[in-house]
Tab-separated table of C-alpha atoms (C1' of nucleotides) in Angstrom:
chain	number	residue	atom	x	y	z
A	1	MET	CA	-51.372	2.821	36.416
A	2	HIS	CA	-50.467	0.017	38.807
A	3	GLY	CA	-52.621	-2.656	36.836
A	4	GLN	CA	-50.016	-5.659	37.775
A	5	THR	CA	-50.512	-4.634	41.553
A	6	VAL	CA	-54.346	-6.344	41.320
A	7	GLU	CA	-52.358	-8.998	39.086
A	8	VAL	CA	-49.752	-9.925	41.834
A	9	ILE	CA	-52.138	-9.961	44.111
A	10	ALA	CA	-54.427	-12.242	41.925
A	11	GLN	CA	-52.185	-14.978	41.202
A	12	ARG	CA	-51.126	-14.818	44.353
A	13	ILE	CA	-54.408	-15.858	45.148
A	14	LEU	CA	-55.081	-18.157	42.764
A	15	THR	CA	-51.589	-20.007	43.289
A	16	GLY	CA	-51.828	-21.118	47.011
A	17	GLN	CA	-50.087	-18.272	48.157
A	18	PHE	CA	-52.152	-16.376	50.186
A	19	ALA	CA	-54.587	-19.220	51.939
A	20	GLU	CA	-58.495	-19.508	51.570
A	21	GLY	CA	-59.713	-17.926	54.632
A	22	SER	CA	-56.769	-15.664	55.110
A	23	THR	CA	-56.586	-12.885	55.545
A	24	LEU	CA	-54.424	-10.032	54.009
A	25	ASP	CA	-52.385	-7.669	55.492
A	26	ILE	CA	-52.731	-4.546	53.770
A	27	THR	CA	-50.031	-2.615	55.186
A	28	ALA	CA	-47.652	-4.745	54.034
A	29	LEU	CA	-48.927	-4.978	50.952
A	30	GLN	CA	-48.750	-1.711	50.770
A	31	THR	CA	-45.117	-1.570	51.827
A	32	GLU	CA	-44.761	-3.635	49.394
A	33	PHE	CA	-45.675	-2.337	46.045
A	34	ASP	CA	-44.830	1.078	47.731
A	35	VAL	CA	-48.238	2.469	46.382
A	36	SER	CA	-50.327	4.480	48.442
A	37	LEU	CA	-54.016	2.652	50.367
A	38	THR	CA	-56.172	4.163	47.069
A	39	VAL	CA	-54.607	2.525	45.293
A	40	LEU	CA	-54.210	-1.072	46.888
A	41	ARG	CA	-57.872	0.251	47.943
A	42	GLU	CA	-59.124	-0.669	44.209
A	43	ALA	CA	-57.104	-3.248	43.346
A	44	LEU	CA	-58.831	-5.358	45.754
A	45	LYS	CA	-62.179	-3.935	44.620
A	46	VAL	CA	-61.160	-5.803	41.429
A	47	LEU	CA	-60.572	-8.968	43.114
A	48	ALA	CA	-64.032	-8.374	45.472
A	49	ALA	CA	-66.045	-8.067	42.224
A	50	LYS	CA	-64.490	-11.506	40.551
A	51	GLY	CA	-65.769	-12.915	43.786
A	52	MET	CA	-61.732	-13.301	45.461
A	53	VAL	CA	-61.915	-11.553	48.560
A	54	ASP	CA	-64.237	-9.496	50.653
A	55	ALA	CA	-63.044	-6.672	53.341
A	56	ARG	CA	-65.101	-6.620	57.154
A	57	PRO	CA	-64.696	-3.588	59.171
A	58	LYS	CA	-63.116	-5.180	62.266
A	59	ARG	CA	-62.055	-8.286	60.638
A	60	GLY	CA	-60.005	-7.465	57.338
A	61	THR	CA	-59.810	-8.536	53.992
A	62	PHE	CA	-59.664	-12.175	53.582
A	63	VAL	CA	-59.539	-14.389	50.741
A	64	ARG	CA	-62.832	-16.004	49.674
A	65	PRO	CA	-63.729	-19.598	50.086
A	66	ARG	CA	-62.629	-20.744	45.963
A	67	ALA	CA	-66.384	-21.394	45.405
A	68	ASP	CA	-66.984	-18.472	45.080
A	69	TRP	CA	-64.546	-17.252	42.359
A	70	SER	CA	-65.551	-15.962	38.581
A	71	LEU	CA	-63.315	-18.671	37.156
A	72	LEU	CA	-65.100	-18.248	34.181
A	73	ASP	CA	-64.160	-14.440	34.137
A	74	GLY	CA	-61.736	-13.981	31.163
A	75	ASP	CA	-59.189	-12.219	33.460
A	76	VAL	CA	-59.391	-14.714	36.307
A	77	LEU	CA	-58.315	-17.523	33.594
A	78	ARG	CA	-55.850	-15.761	32.068
A	79	TRP	CA	-54.537	-15.239	35.726
A	80	GLN	CA	-54.568	-18.635	36.587
A	81	PHE	CA	-52.682	-19.716	33.514
A	82	ALA	CA	-50.255	-16.748	33.138
A	83	ARG	CA	-47.895	-17.793	36.128
A	84	SER	CA	-47.536	-21.426	35.125
A	85	ALA	CA	-49.553	-24.444	32.924
A	86	GLN	CA	-52.263	-25.854	35.158
A	87	PRO	CA	-53.087	-29.304	32.990
A	88	SER	CA	-55.802	-30.057	35.268
A	89	LEU	CA	-57.048	-26.171	34.835
A	90	PHE	CA	-56.614	-26.978	30.976
A	91	GLU	CA	-58.552	-30.441	30.769
A	92	ASP	CA	-61.883	-29.305	32.441
A	93	LEU	CA	-61.742	-26.167	30.421
A	94	HIS	CA	-61.351	-28.196	26.996
A	95	GLU	CA	-64.416	-30.959	28.516
A	96	LEU	CA	-66.224	-27.904	29.214
A	97	ARG	CA	-65.628	-27.095	24.905
A	98	GLY	CA	-66.241	-30.487	24.494
A	99	ILE	CA	-70.401	-30.254	25.921
A	100	VAL	CA	-70.290	-26.285	24.336
A	101	GLU	CA	-69.616	-25.876	21.489
A	102	PRO	CA	-71.393	-29.707	20.091
A	103	GLY	CA	-74.168	-27.804	21.276
A	104	ALA	CA	-73.534	-24.588	20.090
A	105	ALA	CA	-72.352	-26.402	16.520
A	106	SER	CA	-76.266	-27.988	16.262
A	107	LEU	CA	-77.710	-24.617	17.563
A	108	ALA	CA	-76.894	-22.920	14.523
A	109	ALA	CA	-77.651	-25.147	12.367
A	110	VAL	CA	-80.618	-24.048	13.095
A	111	ARG	CA	-80.438	-20.237	13.278
A	112	ALA	CA	-77.059	-19.574	11.888
A	113	SER	CA	-78.266	-16.716	9.341
A	114	GLU	CA	-76.489	-16.226	5.801
A	115	ALA	CA	-74.302	-13.402	7.297
A	116	ASP	CA	-73.548	-15.661	9.775
A	117	VAL	CA	-72.698	-18.636	7.138
A	118	ALA	CA	-70.540	-15.633	5.393
A	119	ALA	CA	-68.626	-14.960	8.467
A	120	LEU	CA	-68.376	-18.717	9.065
A	121	ASP	CA	-66.837	-19.343	5.468
A	122	ALA	CA	-64.683	-16.428	5.930
A	123	ALA	CA	-62.583	-17.890	8.769
A	124	LEU	CA	-61.845	-20.859	6.873
A	125	ALA	CA	-60.927	-19.211	3.856
A	126	ALA	CA	-58.245	-17.066	6.524
A	127	MET	CA	-56.369	-20.636	8.301
A	128	ALA	CA	-56.534	-22.553	4.798
A	129	ALA	CA	-54.390	-19.024	3.831
A	130	ALA	CA	-52.910	-19.073	7.274
A	131	GLY	CA	-50.481	-22.101	5.636
A	132	THR	CA	-47.746	-22.627	7.964
A	133	ASP	CA	-48.355	-18.983	9.885
A	134	ALA	CA	-48.595	-20.085	13.030
A	135	SER	CA	-49.828	-16.484	14.631
A	136	ALA	CA	-52.269	-16.114	11.778
A	137	ALA	CA	-53.527	-20.160	12.332
A	138	VAL	CA	-54.301	-19.298	15.648
A	139	ALA	CA	-56.303	-16.352	14.671
A	140	ALA	CA	-58.282	-17.915	12.147
A	141	ASP	CA	-59.225	-19.947	14.651
A	142	LEU	CA	-60.143	-18.285	17.298
A	143	ALA	CA	-62.307	-16.648	14.490
A	144	PHE	CA	-63.879	-19.477	13.531
A	145	HIS	CA	-65.194	-20.818	16.551
A	146	ARG	CA	-66.519	-17.292	17.500
A	147	ALA	CA	-68.279	-17.101	14.759
A	148	LEU	CA	-70.131	-20.222	15.041
A	149	LEU	CA	-71.063	-19.301	18.480
A	150	ALA	CA	-72.397	-15.823	17.276
A	151	ALA	CA	-74.517	-17.774	15.329
A	152	THR	CA	-76.200	-18.971	17.464
A	153	HIS	CA	-77.768	-16.167	18.361
A	154	ASN	CA	-78.081	-16.854	22.431
A	155	GLU	CA	-75.854	-14.024	23.938
A	156	LEU	CA	-74.704	-16.577	26.903
A	157	LEU	CA	-73.095	-18.595	24.801
A	158	VAL	CA	-71.425	-15.534	22.639
A	159	ARG	CA	-69.845	-14.815	26.218
A	160	MET	CA	-68.085	-18.772	26.260
A	161	GLU	CA	-65.957	-17.249	23.591
A	162	VAL	CA	-64.159	-15.912	26.915
A	163	VAL	CA	-63.276	-19.813	27.772
A	164	ILE	CA	-62.477	-20.533	24.139
A	165	GLU	CA	-60.437	-17.869	23.208
A	166	THR	CA	-58.025	-18.829	26.853
A	167	GLY	CA	-58.526	-22.358	26.152
A	168	LEU	CA	-57.136	-21.487	22.267
A	169	ALA	CA	-54.381	-19.244	23.841
A	170	GLU	CA	-53.328	-21.860	26.051
A	171	ARG	CA	-53.420	-24.818	23.716
A	172	ASP	CA	-51.369	-22.190	21.435
A	173	ARG	CA	-48.147	-21.876	24.063
A	174	MET	CA	-48.215	-25.358	24.996
A	175	VAL	CA	-47.607	-26.473	21.197
A	176	HIS	CA	-45.386	-23.443	20.773
A	177	GLY	CA	-46.421	-22.577	17.696
A	178	ALA	CA	-45.990	-26.866	15.829
A	179	LEU	CA	-48.778	-27.281	14.133
A	180	GLY	CA	-50.912	-30.053	13.767
A	181	THR	CA	-50.196	-33.423	11.983
A	182	ASP	CA	-52.595	-32.441	9.049
A	183	ASP	CA	-54.798	-29.810	7.952
A	184	PRO	CA	-57.369	-28.334	10.433
A	185	VAL	CA	-58.892	-26.673	7.481
A	186	PRO	CA	-61.576	-30.148	6.257
A	187	SER	CA	-62.432	-31.252	9.775
A	188	HIS	CA	-63.782	-27.054	10.649
A	189	ARG	CA	-65.358	-27.757	6.645
A	190	ALA	CA	-67.272	-30.052	8.123
A	191	VAL	CA	-68.751	-27.966	10.654
A	192	VAL	CA	-69.719	-25.657	8.145
A	193	ASP	CA	-71.205	-27.949	5.759
A	194	ALA	CA	-73.326	-29.544	8.055
A	195	ILE	CA	-74.810	-25.581	9.505
A	196	ARG	CA	-75.003	-24.899	5.726
A	197	ALA	CA	-76.963	-28.113	5.461
A	198	ARG	CA	-78.974	-26.979	8.329
A	199	ASP	CA	-78.137	-30.939	9.906
A	200	PRO	CA	-78.186	-30.078	14.006
A	201	GLY	CA	-77.062	-33.462	14.109
A	202	ALA	CA	-74.735	-34.006	11.947
A	203	ALA	CA	-73.022	-30.196	13.254
A	204	ALA	CA	-72.775	-31.511	16.834
A	205	SER	CA	-70.657	-34.666	15.435
A	206	ALA	CA	-68.540	-32.921	13.386
A	207	MET	CA	-67.754	-30.207	16.166
A	208	ARG	CA	-66.994	-33.239	18.388
A	209	LEU	CA	-64.793	-34.896	15.753
A	210	LEU	CA	-63.110	-31.526	15.386
A	211	LEU	CA	-62.432	-30.801	19.657
A	212	LYS	CA	-61.238	-34.657	19.806
A	213	LYS	CA	-58.538	-33.970	17.081
A	214	ALA	CA	-57.063	-31.077	18.750
A	215	PHE	CA	-57.017	-32.178	21.871
A	216	ASP	CA	-55.303	-35.461	20.461
A	217	ASP	CA	-52.581	-33.188	18.805
A	218	VAL	CA	-51.922	-31.440	22.209
A	219	ALA	CA	-51.677	-34.057	23.974
A	220	ARG	CA	-49.174	-36.023	21.417
A	221	ILE	CA	-46.986	-33.064	21.630
A	222	GLY	CA	-47.340	-31.955	24.323
A	223	SER	CA	-46.086	-35.181	26.072
B	1	MET	CA	-71.302	0.930	52.038
B	2	HIS	CA	-72.917	2.721	49.068
B	3	GLY	CA	-73.293	-0.778	47.163
B	4	GLN	CA	-76.458	0.246	45.764
B	5	THR	CA	-74.266	2.640	43.155
B	6	VAL	CA	-73.072	0.112	41.831
B	7	GLU	CA	-76.368	-1.614	40.836
B	8	VAL	CA	-78.119	1.368	39.980
B	9	ILE	CA	-75.447	2.650	37.502
B	10	ALA	CA	-75.119	-1.030	35.868
B	11	GLN	CA	-78.205	-1.479	35.322
B	12	ARG	CA	-78.966	1.944	33.925
B	13	ILE	CA	-76.308	0.567	31.519
B	14	LEU	CA	-77.741	-2.986	31.437
B	15	THR	CA	-81.113	-1.295	30.048
B	16	GLY	CA	-79.454	0.861	27.439
B	17	GLN	CA	-80.572	4.031	29.814
B	18	PHE	CA	-76.551	5.141	29.215
B	19	ALA	CA	-75.859	3.632	26.053
B	20	GLU	CA	-72.867	1.950	24.967
B	21	GLY	CA	-69.957	4.491	23.909
B	22	SER	CA	-71.048	6.781	25.717
B	23	THR	CA	-69.478	8.836	28.342
B	24	LEU	CA	-70.427	8.879	31.605
B	25	ASP	CA	-70.598	12.503	33.612
B	26	ILE	CA	-69.248	12.311	36.403
B	27	THR	CA	-69.669	15.104	38.561
B	28	ALA	CA	-73.397	14.422	37.464
B	29	LEU	CA	-73.408	11.345	39.224
B	30	GLN	CA	-71.507	12.791	42.079
B	31	THR	CA	-73.936	15.377	42.829
B	32	GLU	CA	-77.287	12.621	42.026
B	33	PHE	CA	-75.755	9.957	44.736
B	34	ASP	CA	-74.454	12.468	46.861
B	35	VAL	CA	-71.187	10.568	47.561
B	36	SER	CA	-67.426	11.304	46.988
B	37	LEU	CA	-65.868	10.919	43.967
B	38	THR	CA	-63.279	7.954	45.761
B	39	VAL	CA	-67.238	6.261	46.447
B	40	LEU	CA	-67.705	6.509	42.711
B	41	ARG	CA	-64.889	5.587	41.435
B	42	GLU	CA	-64.388	2.607	43.512
B	43	ALA	CA	-68.327	1.720	41.923
B	44	LEU	CA	-67.134	2.019	38.571
B	45	LYS	CA	-63.906	-0.299	38.987
B	46	VAL	CA	-66.339	-2.646	39.705
B	47	LEU	CA	-67.943	-2.230	36.174
B	48	ALA	CA	-64.585	-2.359	34.538
B	49	ALA	CA	-64.334	-5.377	36.151
B	50	LYS	CA	-67.094	-6.136	34.679
B	51	GLY	CA	-65.702	-5.039	31.603
B	52	MET	CA	-68.849	-2.658	31.551
B	53	VAL	CA	-66.532	0.747	31.339
B	54	ASP	CA	-63.215	1.144	30.831
B	55	ALA	CA	-61.547	4.994	31.939
B	56	ARG	CA	-58.232	6.743	30.340
B	57	PRO	CA	-57.234	9.956	30.970
B	58	LYS	CA	-58.872	13.199	28.838
B	59	ARG	CA	-61.133	10.808	27.007
B	60	GLY	CA	-63.486	10.152	30.296
B	61	THR	CA	-65.131	7.471	31.258
B	62	PHE	CA	-67.295	5.702	28.949
B	63	VAL	CA	-69.538	2.620	28.304
B	64	ARG	CA	-67.816	0.022	26.718
B	65	PRO	CA	-69.493	-2.675	24.023
B	66	ARG	CA	-71.905	-4.588	25.385
B	67	ALA	CA	-70.018	-7.414	23.036
B	68	ASP	CA	-67.094	-6.946	25.664
B	69	TRP	CA	-69.905	-7.202	29.246
B	70	SER	CA	-69.400	-10.567	30.673
B	71	LEU	CA	-72.590	-11.528	31.418
B	72	LEU	CA	-71.753	-14.936	32.840
B	73	ASP	CA	-71.086	-13.282	35.974
B	74	GLY	CA	-73.681	-13.567	38.569
B	75	ASP	CA	-74.048	-10.240	39.175
B	76	VAL	CA	-74.184	-9.311	36.249
B	77	LEU	CA	-77.174	-11.661	35.733
B	78	ARG	CA	-79.163	-10.796	38.415
B	79	TRP	CA	-78.660	-7.066	37.697
B	80	GLN	CA	-80.164	-7.777	34.413
B	81	PHE	CA	-83.143	-9.598	35.646
B	82	ALA	CA	-83.762	-7.200	38.622
B	83	ARG	CA	-85.673	-4.355	36.742
B	84	SER	CA	-87.360	-5.854	34.418
B	85	ALA	CA	-88.010	-9.782	33.126
B	86	GLN	CA	-86.148	-9.790	29.877
B	87	PRO	CA	-87.997	-13.230	27.701
B	88	SER	CA	-85.669	-13.095	25.440
B	89	LEU	CA	-82.515	-13.638	28.123
B	90	PHE	CA	-84.366	-15.976	29.961
B	91	GLU	CA	-84.509	-17.789	26.682
B	92	ASP	CA	-81.118	-17.913	26.124
B	93	LEU	CA	-80.825	-18.914	29.403
B	94	HIS	CA	-82.496	-22.076	29.614
B	95	GLU	CA	-80.799	-22.744	26.145
B	96	LEU	CA	-77.602	-22.754	27.534
B	97	ARG	CA	-78.869	-24.937	31.244
B	98	GLY	CA	-80.116	-27.539	27.882
B	99	ILE	CA	-76.641	-27.556	26.819
B	100	VAL	CA	-74.435	-27.440	29.522
B	101	GLU	CA	-76.843	-29.747	32.493
B	102	PRO	CA	-77.747	-32.929	29.738
B	103	GLY	CA	-73.481	-32.660	28.917
B	104	ALA	CA	-73.224	-32.916	33.117
B	105	ALA	CA	-75.021	-35.606	33.203
B	106	SER	CA	-73.844	-37.342	31.152
B	107	LEU	CA	-69.774	-36.654	32.471
B	108	ALA	CA	-71.279	-36.574	36.084
B	109	ALA	CA	-72.653	-40.997	34.743
B	110	VAL	CA	-68.511	-41.301	34.370
B	111	ARG	CA	-67.512	-39.920	37.565
B	112	ALA	CA	-69.376	-39.784	39.811
B	113	SER	CA	-68.398	-40.431	43.744
B	114	GLU	CA	-70.427	-42.102	46.251
B	115	ALA	CA	-70.372	-39.372	47.861
B	116	ASP	CA	-71.581	-36.891	45.084
B	117	VAL	CA	-75.222	-39.322	44.161
B	118	ALA	CA	-75.501	-39.522	47.970
B	119	ALA	CA	-75.795	-35.586	47.028
B	120	LEU	CA	-77.905	-36.462	44.630
B	121	ASP	CA	-79.919	-39.011	46.800
B	122	ALA	CA	-80.273	-35.744	49.356
B	123	ALA	CA	-81.596	-33.188	47.495
B	124	LEU	CA	-84.037	-35.917	45.489
B	125	ALA	CA	-85.984	-36.225	49.325
B	126	ALA	CA	-85.868	-32.677	50.822
B	127	MET	CA	-87.586	-32.470	47.177
B	128	ALA	CA	-89.979	-34.812	47.835
B	129	ALA	CA	-89.958	-33.442	51.908
B	130	ALA	CA	-90.742	-29.803	50.223
B	131	GLY	CA	-94.529	-31.279	49.037
B	132	THR	CA	-96.300	-27.249	48.692
B	133	ASP	CA	-93.603	-25.338	50.573
B	134	ALA	CA	-92.487	-23.770	46.808
B	135	SER	CA	-89.530	-22.230	49.472
B	136	ALA	CA	-88.445	-25.270	49.876
B	137	ALA	CA	-88.581	-26.596	46.844
B	138	VAL	CA	-86.869	-24.335	44.765
B	139	ALA	CA	-84.023	-24.906	47.259
B	140	ALA	CA	-84.051	-28.432	46.916
B	141	ASP	CA	-84.388	-27.665	42.844
B	142	LEU	CA	-81.178	-25.313	43.365
B	143	ALA	CA	-79.301	-28.209	46.048
B	144	PHE	CA	-79.839	-31.370	43.007
B	145	HIS	CA	-78.085	-29.687	39.969
B	146	ARG	CA	-75.783	-27.974	41.901
B	147	ALA	CA	-74.903	-31.769	43.083
B	148	LEU	CA	-74.755	-32.823	39.325
B	149	LEU	CA	-72.526	-30.490	38.214
B	150	ALA	CA	-70.138	-30.652	41.608
B	151	ALA	CA	-70.019	-34.040	40.226
B	152	THR	CA	-68.811	-33.561	36.962
B	153	HIS	CA	-65.175	-33.022	39.102
B	154	ASN	CA	-64.763	-30.309	36.295
B	155	GLU	CA	-64.305	-26.979	38.684
B	156	LEU	CA	-65.333	-24.858	35.444
B	157	LEU	CA	-69.157	-26.902	34.994
B	158	VAL	CA	-69.132	-26.055	38.334
B	159	ARG	CA	-68.994	-22.802	38.439
B	160	MET	CA	-71.729	-22.609	35.235
B	161	GLU	CA	-74.367	-23.399	38.770
B	162	VAL	CA	-74.156	-18.946	38.329
B	163	VAL	CA	-76.274	-19.659	35.287
B	164	ILE	CA	-78.261	-22.403	36.982
B	165	GLU	CA	-79.100	-20.746	40.021
B	166	THR	CA	-80.684	-17.447	38.720
B	167	GLY	CA	-82.667	-19.314	35.996
B	168	LEU	CA	-84.147	-21.041	38.752
B	169	ALA	CA	-84.598	-17.764	40.891
B	170	GLU	CA	-86.274	-16.189	37.634
B	171	ARG	CA	-88.092	-18.994	36.912
B	172	ASP	CA	-89.282	-19.323	40.259
B	173	ARG	CA	-90.205	-15.595	40.021
B	174	MET	CA	-92.447	-16.358	36.820
B	175	VAL	CA	-94.324	-18.796	38.394
B	176	HIS	CA	-94.357	-16.551	41.734
B	177	GLY	CA	-94.725	-20.204	43.684
B	178	ALA	CA	-97.039	-22.074	41.240
B	179	LEU	CA	-95.753	-25.824	41.413
B	180	GLY	CA	-95.262	-27.404	38.179
B	181	THR	CA	-98.884	-29.917	37.408
B	182	ASP	CA	-96.601	-32.901	38.408
B	183	ASP	CA	-94.311	-33.983	41.270
B	184	PRO	CA	-90.484	-32.719	40.146
B	185	VAL	CA	-89.297	-36.187	41.607
B	186	PRO	CA	-89.978	-38.111	39.256
B	187	SER	CA	-87.660	-36.942	36.198
B	188	HIS	CA	-85.336	-36.221	39.005
B	189	ARG	CA	-84.943	-39.483	39.759
B	190	ALA	CA	-84.114	-40.590	36.594
B	191	VAL	CA	-81.370	-38.721	36.172
B	192	VAL	CA	-79.920	-39.927	39.206
B	193	ASP	CA	-80.535	-44.023	38.051
B	194	ALA	CA	-78.929	-43.245	35.088
B	195	ILE	CA	-75.815	-41.426	36.648
B	196	ARG	CA	-75.802	-44.471	39.336
B	197	ALA	CA	-76.180	-46.763	36.207
B	198	ARG	CA	-73.070	-45.374	35.227
B	199	ASP	CA	-74.827	-44.760	31.898
B	200	PRO	CA	-74.466	-41.400	30.360
B	201	GLY	CA	-75.775	-41.369	27.516
B	202	ALA	CA	-79.175	-41.975	29.182
B	203	ALA	CA	-78.077	-39.588	31.780
B	204	ALA	CA	-78.073	-36.532	28.878
B	205	SER	CA	-82.019	-37.718	27.952
B	206	ALA	CA	-83.380	-37.842	31.309
B	207	MET	CA	-81.273	-34.763	31.797
B	208	ARG	CA	-83.157	-32.864	28.166
B	209	LEU	CA	-86.360	-34.385	29.443
B	210	LEU	CA	-86.389	-32.714	32.954
B	211	LEU	CA	-85.081	-29.238	31.493
B	212	LYS	CA	-88.219	-29.665	28.656
B	213	LYS	CA	-90.588	-30.045	31.671
B	214	ALA	CA	-89.827	-27.430	33.024
B	215	PHE	CA	-89.595	-24.932	30.446
B	216	ASP	CA	-92.819	-26.277	29.355
B	217	ASP	CA	-94.140	-25.110	33.367
B	218	VAL	CA	-92.837	-22.170	32.771
B	219	ALA	CA	-94.425	-21.878	29.319
B	220	ARG	CA	-97.969	-22.754	30.528
B	221	ILE	CA	-98.081	-20.432	33.861
B	222	GLY	CA	-96.542	-17.363	32.465
B	223	SER	CA	-98.949	-16.917	29.539
C	1	DC	C1'	-52.840	27.021	-0.992
C	2	DT	C1'	-52.785	22.162	2.299
C	3	DG	C1'	-51.010	18.818	4.411
C	4	DT	C1'	-48.087	17.482	8.160
C	5	DC	C1'	-45.679	17.584	12.693
C	6	DA	C1'	-44.278	19.046	16.915
C	7	DA	C1'	-44.954	21.748	21.134
C	8	DG	C1'	-47.972	23.776	24.714
C	9	DA	C1'	-52.707	23.769	26.506
C	10	DT	C1'	-56.045	21.327	29.516
C	11	DA	C1'	-59.282	18.212	31.289
C	12	DT	C1'	-59.825	14.125	33.160
C	13	DC	C1'	-58.044	10.670	35.638
C	14	DT	C1'	-55.293	8.683	39.414
C	15	DT	C1'	-52.879	9.103	43.802
C	16	DC	C1'	-52.472	10.973	48.265
C	17	DG	C1'	-52.343	11.996	53.059
C	18	DT	C1'	-56.530	11.607	56.553
C	19	DA	C1'	-60.929	11.879	58.989
C	20	DA	C1'	-64.990	9.630	59.384
C	21	DT	C1'	-67.448	5.320	60.297
C	22	DT	C1'	-68.166	1.382	61.752
C	23	DA	C1'	-68.643	-3.568	63.810
C	24	DA	C1'	-66.327	-7.100	67.068
C	25	DT	C1'	-64.677	-7.012	71.349
C	26	DG	C1'	-64.687	-6.621	76.279
C	27	DG	C1'	-65.979	-5.643	80.573
C	28	DT	C1'	-69.504	-3.647	83.492
C	29	DT	C1'	-73.708	-3.805	85.807
C	30	DA	C1'	-79.003	-5.474	86.544
D	1	DT	C1'	-76.860	-14.900	82.926
D	2	DA	C1'	-78.143	-11.872	80.154
D	3	DA	C1'	-78.395	-6.661	78.268
D	4	DC	C1'	-75.505	-2.541	78.074
D	5	DC	C1'	-71.978	0.518	76.588
D	6	DA	C1'	-67.402	1.767	76.130
D	7	DT	C1'	-63.109	0.650	73.320
D	8	DT	C1'	-60.659	-0.573	69.176
D	9	DA	C1'	-58.683	-2.108	65.599
D	10	DA	C1'	-59.859	-2.358	60.482
D	11	DT	C1'	-62.875	-0.424	56.620
D	12	DT	C1'	-64.226	3.354	53.952
D	13	DA	C1'	-64.332	8.282	52.981
D	14	DC	C1'	-62.812	12.387	51.343
D	15	DG	C1'	-60.406	17.320	49.299
D	16	DA	C1'	-57.004	17.845	47.016
D	17	DA	C1'	-52.489	17.555	44.516
D	18	DG	C1'	-50.206	14.606	41.060
D	19	DA	C1'	-50.054	12.448	36.615
D	20	DT	C1'	-51.166	11.976	31.525
D	21	DA	C1'	-53.482	11.088	27.072
D	22	DT	C1'	-55.557	13.811	23.928
D	23	DC	C1'	-56.540	18.661	21.908
D	24	DT	C1'	-55.493	22.232	20.129
D	25	DT	C1'	-52.294	25.689	17.611
D	26	DG	C1'	-49.093	27.291	15.004
D	27	DA	C1'	-45.388	26.418	11.880
D	28	DC	C1'	-43.051	24.810	8.229
D	29	DA	C1'	-42.434	22.317	3.804
D	30	DG	C1'	-44.747	20.094	0.112
DNA sequence: CTGTCAAGATATCTTCGTAATTAATGGTTA
DNA sequence: TAACCATTAATTACGAAGATATCTTGACAG
């Protein structure tokens, strides 16, 4: 498959190599990637679906303004980080988590079912069991935040997991396996305890504390 | 363009007419819409970009599990509401706004520039000028919430406008031009005042109040 | 007799080169 | 000046050939 064609063009747009408003030279891209028009066309169709390009007869295929790009799309987020780390985007991402996740925790405290709490407990256990295995720790962390969003029983909130997922992946890449100074389990357990106690305010507070710790870790190690 | 082909197939998937995991009969769709394979293929490529379908050689093109759909995508949101109003999704949407917008207001209180505040004031003025013109009122409302997100200077938060936009459009459709009982300007002005005063907590509270009022209006009129 | 494995057949997606359609452009005429 | 029509550059659509992963079949070993 020529799946990499999409990715390369996307990254050129995201990095500004293909500026907003500029028209793409289809023929040049065709010869560069050595693919048929159909292949290129389908790649551009994917980017069009994500609001990054638009095609009009006689005017050509051009890059849409950045304001129209689906930055909340999982693919777009990954493409952004794939080439080079973008500190500002990472900060935006963490900031969004800082808003969404405490709210989600609060909601989960009201809505969580027994099964939801069990899933959170399981993620907690996996986190404890991970120990020094960085990859397992990241997986458990992701499972925890996924379970939290699922516990809100709000489909749109659940889809925010693409943002959290990318944030965790990027954080993991930045700290490069270097674990946080202190055990992550207690801060996570505090969230679960608050949810089990059906205390929305406490759940939100615990989650804010958790996120602050996580971000401080990155700032310390990354600097 | 056969843009409607995408929309029809998308809606069939979203409504469950094409169940998760089921494989699509390409030939049947081709004859039904009377389009070539290429056209159908590009339509499916768009849906694939939004995580709704996947194609594998020999296995066919099948509907991906609902958990993979990009529900935060503007097109997907519109398609969901296009056919029939989905109360639960509307509630989810409002709930998400209830989490994101107070947080955004709080952030805006810290970050907003003079220009941002001016934009909020302009939206406020437009809202006052709209009077009984429902369409102008909706436009001003949208402009206000857009300006608020922009004032956070967080690109990802700004992109949440697709969610807010859909929410407002659907609310407008539900109340069908029937304006809220009381003037919307004061509640909105309270948010701007708090931002101008650089008071994050007050901004968040004012926004929560605003959203509660808006939702109550819908609940009252919609019932 | 049963389970495992490998090689071939096949259904489906994928790609190609060419023809048709579209809309912006520039010149012409009333 | 304004409306209209031919030109033309680009997207859009087509039908057929190519590639690929899956399924089937058969043989072999346990």
